[in-house]
Amino acid sequence: MLPSVLPPQPAIQDDSTTAEDLTAAQGLAKVTSPSETPLFLCTLPDCFRLFPNRDRIMAHRKRDHPSLPEEIDAKDANIMTWNE
């Protein structure tokens, strides 16, 4: 399970995984879709919190980002999702 906060950092290139490693791991993974795994990320600076639905992320923004201008909040700026 993913943590509720993802720290911002650059991705590191994987130089050690082989094709055999990927083939062996296929039996361990589960393919999902947006309808099965809702995910909403708050991408405001230094936040990166994860939420299971739009209502929860909007409540988070009102509680934890009260200085966010209403015109930005109304546009759903800084929300990343694959569900819509």
PDB file of C-alpha atoms in Angstrom:
ATOM      1  CA  MET A   1       0.000   0.000   0.000  1.00  0.00           C
ATOM      2  CA  LEU A   2       1.232   3.489  -0.817  1.00  0.00           C
ATOM      3  CA  PRO A   3       1.982   5.899   2.001  1.00  0.00           C
ATOM      4  CA  SER A   4      -0.406   8.820   2.478  1.00  0.00           C
ATOM      5  CA  VAL A   5       2.377  11.278   1.619  1.00  0.00           C
ATOM      6  CA  LEU A   6       4.758  10.841  -1.280  1.00  0.00           C
ATOM      7  CA  PRO A   7       7.977  12.803  -0.783  1.00  0.00           C
ATOM      8  CA  PRO A   8       8.973  14.815  -3.851  1.00  0.00           C
ATOM      9  CA  GLN A   9      12.196  13.506  -5.282  1.00  0.00           C
ATOM     10  CA  PRO A  10      13.565  12.715  -8.722  1.00  0.00           C
ATOM     11  CA  ALA A  11      13.198   9.180 -10.004  1.00  0.00           C
ATOM     12  CA  ILE A  12      16.302   7.032 -10.169  1.00  0.00           C
ATOM     13  CA  GLN A  13      16.995   4.955 -13.259  1.00  0.00           C
ATOM     14  CA  ASP A  14      16.979   1.219 -12.558  1.00  0.00           C
ATOM     15  CA  ASP A  15      20.189  -0.231 -13.960  1.00  0.00           C
ATOM     16  CA  SER A  16      20.028  -3.604 -12.206  1.00  0.00           C
ATOM     17  CA  THR A  17      16.642  -5.155 -13.162  1.00  0.00           C
ATOM     18  CA  THR A  18      16.894  -7.740 -15.908  1.00  0.00           C
ATOM     19  CA  ALA A  19      14.280  -9.070 -18.328  1.00  0.00           C
ATOM     20  CA  GLU A  20      14.226 -12.292 -16.295  1.00  0.00           C
ATOM     21  CA  ASP A  21      13.426 -10.290 -13.133  1.00  0.00           C
ATOM     22  CA  LEU A  22      10.481  -8.634 -14.869  1.00  0.00           C
ATOM     23  CA  THR A  23       9.156 -11.950 -16.179  1.00  0.00           C
ATOM     24  CA  ALA A  24       9.410 -13.536 -12.716  1.00  0.00           C
ATOM     25  CA  ALA A  25       7.613 -10.584 -11.100  1.00  0.00           C
ATOM     26  CA  GLN A  26       4.618 -10.730 -13.449  1.00  0.00           C
ATOM     27  CA  GLY A  27       3.014 -13.446 -11.334  1.00  0.00           C
ATOM     28  CA  LEU A  28       3.206 -11.215  -8.252  1.00  0.00           C
ATOM     29  CA  ALA A  29       1.593  -8.120  -9.722  1.00  0.00           C
ATOM     30  CA  LYS A  30      -2.050  -7.222 -10.136  1.00  0.00           C
ATOM     31  CA  VAL A  31      -3.224  -5.071 -12.989  1.00  0.00           C
ATOM     32  CA  THR A  32      -5.788  -2.500 -11.935  1.00  0.00           C
ATOM     33  CA  SER A  33      -7.881   0.209 -13.495  1.00  0.00           C
ATOM     34  CA  PRO A  34      -9.101   3.636 -12.377  1.00  0.00           C
ATOM     35  CA  SER A  35     -12.529   2.234 -11.527  1.00  0.00           C
ATOM     36  CA  GLU A  36     -10.972  -0.364  -9.188  1.00  0.00           C
ATOM     37  CA  THR A  37      -8.363   1.915  -7.606  1.00  0.00           C
ATOM     38  CA  PRO A  38      -9.471   5.526  -7.215  1.00  0.00           C
ATOM     39  CA  LEU A  39      -6.554   7.816  -6.529  1.00  0.00           C
ATOM     40  CA  PHE A  40      -6.427  11.574  -6.053  1.00  0.00           C
ATOM     41  CA  LEU A  41      -3.141  13.373  -5.311  1.00  0.00           C
ATOM     42  CA  CYS A  42      -2.793  16.847  -3.845  1.00  0.00           C
ATOM     43  CA  THR A  43       0.106  18.307  -5.804  1.00  0.00           C
ATOM     44  CA  LEU A  44       0.420  21.582  -3.945  1.00  0.00           C
ATOM     45  CA  PRO A  45       4.041  22.351  -2.984  1.00  0.00           C
ATOM     46  CA  ASP A  46       5.353  20.128  -0.159  1.00  0.00           C
ATOM     47  CA  CYS A  47       2.066  18.213   0.162  1.00  0.00           C
ATOM     48  CA  PHE A  48       1.677  15.221  -2.211  1.00  0.00           C
ATOM     49  CA  ARG A  49      -0.985  13.513  -0.050  1.00  0.00           C
ATOM     50  CA  LEU A  50      -3.077  10.666  -1.498  1.00  0.00           C
ATOM     51  CA  PHE A  51      -6.876  10.368  -1.170  1.00  0.00           C
ATOM     52  CA  PRO A  52      -9.443   7.736  -2.194  1.00  0.00           C
ATOM     53  CA  ASN A  53     -12.058  10.163  -3.573  1.00  0.00           C
ATOM     54  CA  ARG A  54     -12.724  13.758  -4.599  1.00  0.00           C
ATOM     55  CA  ASP A  55     -14.700  14.582  -1.437  1.00  0.00           C
ATOM     56  CA  ARG A  56     -11.774  13.645   0.783  1.00  0.00           C
ATOM     57  CA  ILE A  57      -9.229  15.678  -1.193  1.00  0.00           C
ATOM     58  CA  MET A  58     -11.509  18.722  -1.230  1.00  0.00           C
ATOM     59  CA  ALA A  59     -11.964  18.472   2.562  1.00  0.00           C
ATOM     60  CA  HIS A  60      -8.175  18.193   2.900  1.00  0.00           C
ATOM     61  CA  ARG A  61      -7.641  21.328   0.827  1.00  0.00           C
ATOM     62  CA  LYS A  62     -10.095  23.353   2.921  1.00  0.00           C
ATOM     63  CA  ARG A  63      -8.546  22.091   6.178  1.00  0.00           C
ATOM     64  CA  ASP A  64      -4.817  22.000   5.308  1.00  0.00           C
ATOM     65  CA  HIS A  65      -4.542  24.687   2.628  1.00  0.00           C
ATOM     66  CA  PRO A  66      -6.900  27.439   3.877  1.00  0.00           C
ATOM     67  CA  SER A  67      -4.895  30.199   2.188  1.00  0.00           C
ATOM     68  CA  LEU A  68      -5.562  28.744  -1.274  1.00  0.00           C
ATOM     69  CA  PRO A  69      -7.458  31.387  -3.288  1.00  0.00           C
ATOM     70  CA  GLU A  70     -11.054  30.338  -4.005  1.00  0.00           C
ATOM     71  CA  GLU A  71     -10.675  30.774  -7.772  1.00  0.00           C
ATOM     72  CA  ILE A  72      -7.835  28.232  -7.785  1.00  0.00           C
ATOM     73  CA  ASP A  73      -9.667  25.887  -5.407  1.00  0.00           C
ATOM     74  CA  ALA A  74     -12.803  25.976  -7.569  1.00  0.00           C
ATOM     75  CA  LYS A  75     -10.818  24.933 -10.664  1.00  0.00           C
ATOM     76  CA  ASP A  76      -9.451  21.797  -8.996  1.00  0.00           C
ATOM     77  CA  ALA A  77      -5.944  23.051  -9.625  1.00  0.00           C
ATOM     78  CA  ASN A  78      -3.141  20.946  -8.204  1.00  0.00           C
ATOM     79  CA  ILE A  79      -5.185  17.731  -8.107  1.00  0.00           C
ATOM     80  CA  MET A  80      -3.860  14.785 -10.057  1.00  0.00           C
ATOM     81  CA  THR A  81      -6.101  11.801 -10.737  1.00  0.00           C
ATOM     82  CA  TRP A  82      -6.659   9.071 -13.277  1.00  0.00           C
ATOM     83  CA  ASN A  83     -10.319   8.719 -12.431  1.00  0.00           C
ATOM     84  CA  GLU A  84     -11.719  11.565 -14.505  1.00  0.00           C
TER      85      GLU A  84
END
